[in-house]
Coordinates of C-alpha atoms and ligand atoms in Angstrom, one line a residue:
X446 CA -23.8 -56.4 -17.5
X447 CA -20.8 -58.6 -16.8
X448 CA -20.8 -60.2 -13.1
X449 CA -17.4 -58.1 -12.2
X450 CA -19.4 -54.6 -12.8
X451 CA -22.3 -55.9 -10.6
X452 CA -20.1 -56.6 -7.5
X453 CA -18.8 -53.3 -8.1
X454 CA -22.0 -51.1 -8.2
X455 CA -23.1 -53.7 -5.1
X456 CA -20.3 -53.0 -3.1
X457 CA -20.4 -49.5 -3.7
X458 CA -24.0 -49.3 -2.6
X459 CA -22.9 -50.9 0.5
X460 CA -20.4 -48.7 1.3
X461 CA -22.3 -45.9 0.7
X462 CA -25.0 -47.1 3.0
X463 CA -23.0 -48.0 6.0
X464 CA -21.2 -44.8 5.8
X465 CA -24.6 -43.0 5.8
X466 CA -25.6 -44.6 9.0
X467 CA -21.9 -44.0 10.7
X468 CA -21.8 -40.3 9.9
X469 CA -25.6 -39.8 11.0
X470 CA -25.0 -42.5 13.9
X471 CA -28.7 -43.5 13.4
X472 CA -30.7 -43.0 10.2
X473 CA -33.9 -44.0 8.7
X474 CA -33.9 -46.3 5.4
X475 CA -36.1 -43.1 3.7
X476 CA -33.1 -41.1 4.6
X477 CA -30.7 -43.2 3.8
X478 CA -32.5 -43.4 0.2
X479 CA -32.3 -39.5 0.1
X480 CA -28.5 -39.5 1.4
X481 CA -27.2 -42.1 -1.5
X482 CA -29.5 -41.6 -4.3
X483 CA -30.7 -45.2 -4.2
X484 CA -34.1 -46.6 -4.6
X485 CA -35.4 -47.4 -1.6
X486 CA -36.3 -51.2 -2.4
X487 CA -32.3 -51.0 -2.9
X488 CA -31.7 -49.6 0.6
X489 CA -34.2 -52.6 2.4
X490 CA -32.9 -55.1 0.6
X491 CA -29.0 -54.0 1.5
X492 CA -29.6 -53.1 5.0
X493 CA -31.4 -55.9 5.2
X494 CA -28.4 -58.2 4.3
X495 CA -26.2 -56.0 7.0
X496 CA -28.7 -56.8 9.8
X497 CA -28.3 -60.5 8.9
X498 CA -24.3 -60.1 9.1
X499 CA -24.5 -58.1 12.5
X500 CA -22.9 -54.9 10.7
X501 CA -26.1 -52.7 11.7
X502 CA -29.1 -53.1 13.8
X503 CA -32.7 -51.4 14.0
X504 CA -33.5 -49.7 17.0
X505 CA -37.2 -48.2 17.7
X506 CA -37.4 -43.8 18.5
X507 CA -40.6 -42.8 20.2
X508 CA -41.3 -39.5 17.8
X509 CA -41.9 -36.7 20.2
X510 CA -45.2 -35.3 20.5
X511 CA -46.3 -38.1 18.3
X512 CA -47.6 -40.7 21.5
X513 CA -47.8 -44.2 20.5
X514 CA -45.9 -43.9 16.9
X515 CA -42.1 -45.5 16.8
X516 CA -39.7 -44.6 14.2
X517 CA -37.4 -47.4 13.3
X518 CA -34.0 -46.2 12.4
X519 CA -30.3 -48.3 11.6
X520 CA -27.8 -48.0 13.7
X521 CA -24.4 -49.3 13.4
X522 CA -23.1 -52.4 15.9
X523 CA -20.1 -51.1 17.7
X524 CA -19.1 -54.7 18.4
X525 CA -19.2 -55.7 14.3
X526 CA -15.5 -55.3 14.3
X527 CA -12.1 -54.7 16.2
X528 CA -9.4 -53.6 15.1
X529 CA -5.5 -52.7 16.7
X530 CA -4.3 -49.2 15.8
X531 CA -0.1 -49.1 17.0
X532 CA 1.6 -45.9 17.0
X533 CA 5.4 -45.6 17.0
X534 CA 7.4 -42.9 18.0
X535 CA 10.9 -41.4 18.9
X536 CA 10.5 -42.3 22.6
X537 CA 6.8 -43.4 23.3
X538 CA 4.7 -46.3 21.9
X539 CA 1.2 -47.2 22.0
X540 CA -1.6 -49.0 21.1
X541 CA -5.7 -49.3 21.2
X542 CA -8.2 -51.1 20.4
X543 CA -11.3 -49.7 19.0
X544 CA -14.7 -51.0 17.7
X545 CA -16.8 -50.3 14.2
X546 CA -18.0 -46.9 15.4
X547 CA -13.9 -45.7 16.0
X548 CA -14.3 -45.8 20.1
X549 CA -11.4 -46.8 21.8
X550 CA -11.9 -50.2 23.6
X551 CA -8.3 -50.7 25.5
X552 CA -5.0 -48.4 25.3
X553 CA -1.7 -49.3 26.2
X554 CA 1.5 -46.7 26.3
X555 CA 4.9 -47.3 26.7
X556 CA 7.8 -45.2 27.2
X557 CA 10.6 -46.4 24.9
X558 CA 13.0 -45.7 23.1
X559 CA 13.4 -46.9 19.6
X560 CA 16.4 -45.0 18.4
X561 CA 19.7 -47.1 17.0
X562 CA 17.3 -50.3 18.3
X563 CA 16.8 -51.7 15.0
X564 CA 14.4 -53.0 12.6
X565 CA 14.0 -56.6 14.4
X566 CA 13.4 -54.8 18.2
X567 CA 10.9 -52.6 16.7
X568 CA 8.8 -55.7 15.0
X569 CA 9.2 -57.7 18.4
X570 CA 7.9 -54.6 20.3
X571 CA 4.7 -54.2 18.1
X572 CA 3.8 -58.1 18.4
X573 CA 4.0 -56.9 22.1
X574 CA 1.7 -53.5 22.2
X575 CA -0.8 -55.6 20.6
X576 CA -0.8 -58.5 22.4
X577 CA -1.3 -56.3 25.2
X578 CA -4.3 -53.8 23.8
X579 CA -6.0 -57.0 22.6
X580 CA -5.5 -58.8 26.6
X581 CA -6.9 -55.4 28.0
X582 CA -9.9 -55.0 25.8
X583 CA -10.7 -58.5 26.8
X584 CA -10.5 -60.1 23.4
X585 CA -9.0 -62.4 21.3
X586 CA -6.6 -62.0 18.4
X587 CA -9.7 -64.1 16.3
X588 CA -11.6 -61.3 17.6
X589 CA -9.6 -58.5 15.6
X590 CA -10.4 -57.7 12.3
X591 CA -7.3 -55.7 10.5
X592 CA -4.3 -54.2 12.4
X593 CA -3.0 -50.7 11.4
X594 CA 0.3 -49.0 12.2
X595 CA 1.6 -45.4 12.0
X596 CA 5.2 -44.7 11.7
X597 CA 6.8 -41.7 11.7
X598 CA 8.7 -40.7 8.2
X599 CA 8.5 -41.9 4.4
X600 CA 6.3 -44.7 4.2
X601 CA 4.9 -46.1 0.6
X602 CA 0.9 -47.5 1.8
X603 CA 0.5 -49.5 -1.2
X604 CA 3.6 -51.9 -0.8
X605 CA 3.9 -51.5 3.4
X606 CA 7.1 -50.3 3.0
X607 CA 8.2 -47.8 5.1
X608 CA 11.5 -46.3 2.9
X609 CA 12.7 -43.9 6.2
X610 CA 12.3 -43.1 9.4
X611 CA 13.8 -40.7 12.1
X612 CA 13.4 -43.7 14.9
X613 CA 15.0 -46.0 13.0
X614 CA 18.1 -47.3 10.2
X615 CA 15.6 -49.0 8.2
X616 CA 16.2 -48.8 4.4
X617 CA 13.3 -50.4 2.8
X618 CA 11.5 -52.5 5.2
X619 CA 8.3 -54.2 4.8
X620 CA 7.2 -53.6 8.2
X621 CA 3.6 -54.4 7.4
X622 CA 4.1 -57.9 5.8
X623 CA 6.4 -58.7 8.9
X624 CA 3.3 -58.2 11.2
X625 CA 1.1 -59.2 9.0
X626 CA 3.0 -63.1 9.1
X627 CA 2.9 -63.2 12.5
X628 CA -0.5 -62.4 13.2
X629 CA -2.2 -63.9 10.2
X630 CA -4.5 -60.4 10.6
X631 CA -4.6 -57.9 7.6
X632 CA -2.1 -54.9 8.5
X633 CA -1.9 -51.6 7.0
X634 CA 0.9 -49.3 7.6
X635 CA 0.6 -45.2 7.4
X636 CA 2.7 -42.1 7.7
X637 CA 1.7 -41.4 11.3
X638 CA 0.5 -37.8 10.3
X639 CA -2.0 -39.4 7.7
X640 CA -3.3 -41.9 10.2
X641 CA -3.8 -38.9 12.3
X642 CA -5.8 -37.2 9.6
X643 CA -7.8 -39.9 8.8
X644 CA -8.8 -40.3 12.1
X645 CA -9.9 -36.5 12.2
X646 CA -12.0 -36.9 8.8
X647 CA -13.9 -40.2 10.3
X648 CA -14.2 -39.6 13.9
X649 CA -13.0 -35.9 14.7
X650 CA -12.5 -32.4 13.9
X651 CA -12.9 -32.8 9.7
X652 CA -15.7 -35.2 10.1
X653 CA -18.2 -33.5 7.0
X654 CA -15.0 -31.0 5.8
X655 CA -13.9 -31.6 2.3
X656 CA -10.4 -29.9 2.7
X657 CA -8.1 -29.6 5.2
X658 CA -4.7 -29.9 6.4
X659 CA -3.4 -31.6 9.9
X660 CA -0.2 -30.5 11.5
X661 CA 1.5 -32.9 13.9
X662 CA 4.3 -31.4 16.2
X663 CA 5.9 -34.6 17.9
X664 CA 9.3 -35.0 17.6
X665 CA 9.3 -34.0 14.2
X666 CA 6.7 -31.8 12.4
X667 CA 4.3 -33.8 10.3
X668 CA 0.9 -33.0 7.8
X669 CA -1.7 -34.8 6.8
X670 CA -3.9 -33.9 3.4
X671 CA -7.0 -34.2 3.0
X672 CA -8.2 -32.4 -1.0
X673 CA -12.1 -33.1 -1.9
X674 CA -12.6 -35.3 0.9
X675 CA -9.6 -37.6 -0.3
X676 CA -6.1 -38.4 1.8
X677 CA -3.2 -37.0 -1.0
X678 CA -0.6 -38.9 -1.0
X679 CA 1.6 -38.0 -3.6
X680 CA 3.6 -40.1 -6.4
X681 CA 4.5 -42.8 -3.8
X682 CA 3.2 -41.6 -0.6
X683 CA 5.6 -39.3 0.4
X684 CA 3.4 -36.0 0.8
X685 CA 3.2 -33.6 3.5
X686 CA 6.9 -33.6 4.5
X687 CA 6.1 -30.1 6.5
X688 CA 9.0 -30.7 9.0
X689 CA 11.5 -30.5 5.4
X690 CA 10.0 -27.2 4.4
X691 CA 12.7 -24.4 4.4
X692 CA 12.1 -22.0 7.3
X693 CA 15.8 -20.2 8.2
X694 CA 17.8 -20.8 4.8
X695 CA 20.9 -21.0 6.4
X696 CA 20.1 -22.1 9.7
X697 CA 20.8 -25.6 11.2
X698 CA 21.8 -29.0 9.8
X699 CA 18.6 -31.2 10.0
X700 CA 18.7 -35.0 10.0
X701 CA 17.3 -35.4 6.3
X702 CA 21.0 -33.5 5.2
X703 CA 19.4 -30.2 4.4
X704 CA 19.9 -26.3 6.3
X705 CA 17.2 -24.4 8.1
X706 CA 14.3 -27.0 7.9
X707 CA 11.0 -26.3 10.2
X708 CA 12.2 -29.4 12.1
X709 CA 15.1 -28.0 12.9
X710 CA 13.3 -25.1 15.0
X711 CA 9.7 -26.6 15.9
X712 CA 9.0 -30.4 17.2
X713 CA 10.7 -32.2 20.2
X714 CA 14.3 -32.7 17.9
X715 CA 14.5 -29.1 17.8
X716 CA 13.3 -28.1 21.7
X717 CA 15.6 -30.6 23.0
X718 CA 18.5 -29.7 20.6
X719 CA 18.0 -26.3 21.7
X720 CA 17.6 -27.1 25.8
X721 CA 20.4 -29.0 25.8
X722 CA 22.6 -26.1 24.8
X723 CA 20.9 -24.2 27.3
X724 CA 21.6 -26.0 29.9
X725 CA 25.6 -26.6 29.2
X726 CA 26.0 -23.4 28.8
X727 CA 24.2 -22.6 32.5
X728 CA 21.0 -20.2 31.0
X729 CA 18.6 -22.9 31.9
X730 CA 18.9 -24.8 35.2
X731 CA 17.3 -27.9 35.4
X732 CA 15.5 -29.2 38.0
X733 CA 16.2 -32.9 36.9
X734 CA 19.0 -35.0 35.4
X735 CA 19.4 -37.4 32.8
X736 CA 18.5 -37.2 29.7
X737 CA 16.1 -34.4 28.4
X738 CA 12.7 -35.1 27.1
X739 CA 10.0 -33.6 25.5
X740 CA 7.3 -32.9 28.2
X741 CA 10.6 -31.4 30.8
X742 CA 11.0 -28.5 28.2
X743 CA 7.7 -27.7 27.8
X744 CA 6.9 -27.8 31.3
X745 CA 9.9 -25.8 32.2
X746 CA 9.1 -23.0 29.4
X747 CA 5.7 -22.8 30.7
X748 CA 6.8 -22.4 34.4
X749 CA 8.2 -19.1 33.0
X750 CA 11.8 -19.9 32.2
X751 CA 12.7 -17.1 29.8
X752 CA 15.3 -19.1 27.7
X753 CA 12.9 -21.6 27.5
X754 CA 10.1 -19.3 26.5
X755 CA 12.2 -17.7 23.7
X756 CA 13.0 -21.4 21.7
X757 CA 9.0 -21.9 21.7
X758 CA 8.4 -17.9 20.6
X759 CA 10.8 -18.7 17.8
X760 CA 9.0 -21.9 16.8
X761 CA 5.4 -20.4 16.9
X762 CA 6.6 -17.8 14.5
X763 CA 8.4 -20.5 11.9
X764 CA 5.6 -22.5 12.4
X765 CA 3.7 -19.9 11.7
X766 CA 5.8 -18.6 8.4
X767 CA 5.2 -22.5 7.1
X768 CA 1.7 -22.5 7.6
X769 CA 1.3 -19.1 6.0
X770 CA 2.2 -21.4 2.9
X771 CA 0.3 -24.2 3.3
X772 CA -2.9 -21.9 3.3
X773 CA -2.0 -20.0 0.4
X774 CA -1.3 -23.3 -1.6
X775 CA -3.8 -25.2 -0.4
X776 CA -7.1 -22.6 0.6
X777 CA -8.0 -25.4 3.5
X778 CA -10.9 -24.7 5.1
X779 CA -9.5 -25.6 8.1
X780 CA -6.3 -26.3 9.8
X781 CA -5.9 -29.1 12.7
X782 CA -2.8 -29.2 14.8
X783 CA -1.9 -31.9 16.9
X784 CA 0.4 -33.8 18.7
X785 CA 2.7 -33.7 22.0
X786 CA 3.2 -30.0 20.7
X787 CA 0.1 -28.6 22.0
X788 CA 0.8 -28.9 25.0
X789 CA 3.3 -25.6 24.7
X790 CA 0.0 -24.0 24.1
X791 CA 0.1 -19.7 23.6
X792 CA 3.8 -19.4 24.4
X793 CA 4.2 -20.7 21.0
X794 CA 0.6 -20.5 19.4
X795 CA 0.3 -17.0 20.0
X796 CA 3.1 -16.2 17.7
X797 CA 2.0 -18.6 15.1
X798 CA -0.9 -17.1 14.9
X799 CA 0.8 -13.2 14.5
X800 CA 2.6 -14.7 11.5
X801 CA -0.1 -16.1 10.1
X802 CA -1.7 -12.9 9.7
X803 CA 1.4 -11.3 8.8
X804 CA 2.7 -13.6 6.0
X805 CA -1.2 -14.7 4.2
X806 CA -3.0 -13.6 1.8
X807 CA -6.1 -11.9 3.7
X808 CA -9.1 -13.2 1.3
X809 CA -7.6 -17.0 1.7
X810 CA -7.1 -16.8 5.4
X811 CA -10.4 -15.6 6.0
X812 CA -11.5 -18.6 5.0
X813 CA -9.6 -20.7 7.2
X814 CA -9.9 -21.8 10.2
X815 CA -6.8 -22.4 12.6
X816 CA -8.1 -25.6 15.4
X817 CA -6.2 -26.5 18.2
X818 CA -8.2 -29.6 19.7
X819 CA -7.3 -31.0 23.2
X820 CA -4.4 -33.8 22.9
X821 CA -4.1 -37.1 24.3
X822 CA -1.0 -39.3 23.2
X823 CA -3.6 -41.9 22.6
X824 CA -5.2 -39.9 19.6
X825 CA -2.2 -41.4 17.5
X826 CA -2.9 -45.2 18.4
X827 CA -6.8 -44.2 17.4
X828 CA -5.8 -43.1 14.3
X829 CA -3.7 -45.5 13.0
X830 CA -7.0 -47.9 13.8
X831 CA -9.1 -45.8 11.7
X832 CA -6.6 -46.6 8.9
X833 CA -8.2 -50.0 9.3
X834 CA -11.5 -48.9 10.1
X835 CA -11.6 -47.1 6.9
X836 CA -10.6 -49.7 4.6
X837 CA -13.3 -52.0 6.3
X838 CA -15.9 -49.9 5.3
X839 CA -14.6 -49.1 2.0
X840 CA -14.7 -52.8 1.3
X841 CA -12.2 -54.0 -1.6
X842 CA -13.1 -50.7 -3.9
X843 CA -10.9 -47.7 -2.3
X844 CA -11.8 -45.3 -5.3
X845 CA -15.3 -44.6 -3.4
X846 CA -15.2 -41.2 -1.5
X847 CA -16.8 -41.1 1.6
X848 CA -20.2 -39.5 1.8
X849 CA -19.1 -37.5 5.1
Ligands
ZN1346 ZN1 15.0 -31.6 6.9

């Protein structure tokens, strides 16, 4: 067998095995055999080779019952690797560092805001966020092992090119290499709603779920992908483009040219749109001044102000109409939404969830399962690390599905 095909089917054992032990946290080489298929003289002498490089370690488990008898199982070592994970959006930026096992080590968020700032501002202000998760996780930059980033809009992964985004004029700028050159530390850059659902399949909600579908509602409305346990990405990476889907055919311009998009009813663009007008026109009093953001409308419609109420109603119910299709495209077995959004909570979930019911196909929503998990803005600086994370344990062959 040529050399080429035996570093394959090596590295492809080692992949499998590592990812054994991280979605069982700690696992016995017997089990491991089972899990992968291998032979276990294959599994001692890999596992073996990981202790030596510090990727796992053994750790003795009194068997209950069983006095004076010790399993010994693997377990990986959180502090095998660090990686950044920066997370870019309309107003807000942050970033985190987490270890092998996806916990977060340090977080850093900013209030900024990136729009009409330019290409140049936005590099300088990631060198920044991760000069500053790094200092507060009390490491070095030789310390850190791969740095991802998650951008909001059309990005293509494969050249690091992120083609457009709402935040900024960018054309095609390879945001990645940029960083990359600076740091001298492999960088990966991702849709933000794709980092997002990699994150859930590896650490979160769709860890062991073969198909499902995140929704983010930030600013904009994104979805992440996930088909037979793999991200989809499309022709060029441009999938998921949720907030573009037709909602009100004739209804407002939206900032990608087009009428009546879901963006142009759900996601911070739309509330504040929509507040805004309230408040010239004197339905909505504000208790502040200045500009209006994200959280003030949500708080304000959840303090009970009606006109408020009504824009989130609305949403729930488009947002509602749009996942209606996604289901009875796409038969997920679960649905995960996320983002700033959630914190609207029923004022707007309740009415998704009416037309849900209304608008799908019984037998396929019967099978799906509609998640709302807590939120922390952090989640999105996590999961544009676990872009990194991921391709660490993939090693250089990213065909290999994880076993999860
Ligand atoms: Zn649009």
């Amino acid at each position: 067998m040529p050399s080429a095909n035996l570093d394959l089917i090596r590295a492809i054992n080692q992949f499998n095995i590592l990812n054994s032990i991280r979605a069982r946290k700690s696992v016995s080489r017997s089990e491991i055999a089972d899990m992968t298929g291998q032979s276990r003289a294959s599994v001692t002498t890999i596992t073996a080779q990981m202790i030596d490089k510090g990727l796992i370690f053994e750790k003795n488990v009194e068997v209950t019952g069983e006095r004076g008898r010790n399993r010994v199982l693997l377990a990986l070592n959180p502090d095998a690797a660090f990686v950044v994970g920066v997370k870019l959006a309309a107003a807000k930026a942050s970033s985190a560092v987490c270890d092998m096992q996806g916990e977060t080590r340090s977080t850093v968020i900013r209030n900024e805001n990136f729009m009409g700032k330019g290409v140049d501002f936005i590099a300088r202000y990631i060198d920044e966020l991760i000069m500053a998760a790094v200092d507060e996780a009390g490491l070095k930059l030789e310390n850190i092992s791969g740095i991802g980033i998650g951008v909001p809009g059309v990005v293509d992964f494969q050249t690091g090119t992120c083609h457009w985004s709402p935040i900024y004029d960018a054309g095609s700028v390879p945001l990645r290499d940029r960083i990359q050159n600076r740091f001298n530390i492999k960088t990966y850059i991702e849709n933000d709603a794709n980092t997002l659902t990699l994150a859930h399949q590896w650490f979160g909600e769709g860890r062991g779920v073969d198909n499902f579908i995140v929704i983010s509602i930030e600013y904009g409305v994104g979805m992440g992908i996930i088909t037979n346990g793999q991200l989809y990405r499309g022709v060029r990476g441009f999938a998921g483009e949720m907030g573009h889907v037709p909602v009100t055919p004739d209804g407002e311009l939206c900032v990608c040219g087009k009428r009546g998009c879901l963006a142009t009813v759900v996601g911070g663009m739309a509330f504040i749109n929509k507040a805004k007008r309230l408040a010239e026109t004197g339905l909505w009093v504000r208790k502040s001044s200045g500009d209006i953001e994200f959280e003030e409308v949500i708080n304000a419609a959840k303090e009970g102000e009606n006109a408020l109420i009504e824009i989130f109603q609305a949403a729930g119910h488009c947002l509602g109409v749009g996942l209606s299709v996604v289901i009875n495209i796409f038969n997920p077995e679960k649905i995960i939404i996320s983002g700033q959004g959630v914190e609207a909570g029923d004022i707007m979930f309740t009415p998704m969830r009416e037309a849900v019911n209304r608008h799908t196909f019984s037998d396929l929503l019967a099978l799906t399962k509609i998640v709302i998990p807590e939120w922390q803005h952090t989640d999105w600086a996590k999961g544009a690390a676990s872009l990194v994370l991921q391709e660490l344990y993939k090693s250089p062959f990213n065909t290999i599905r994880p076993l999860i």
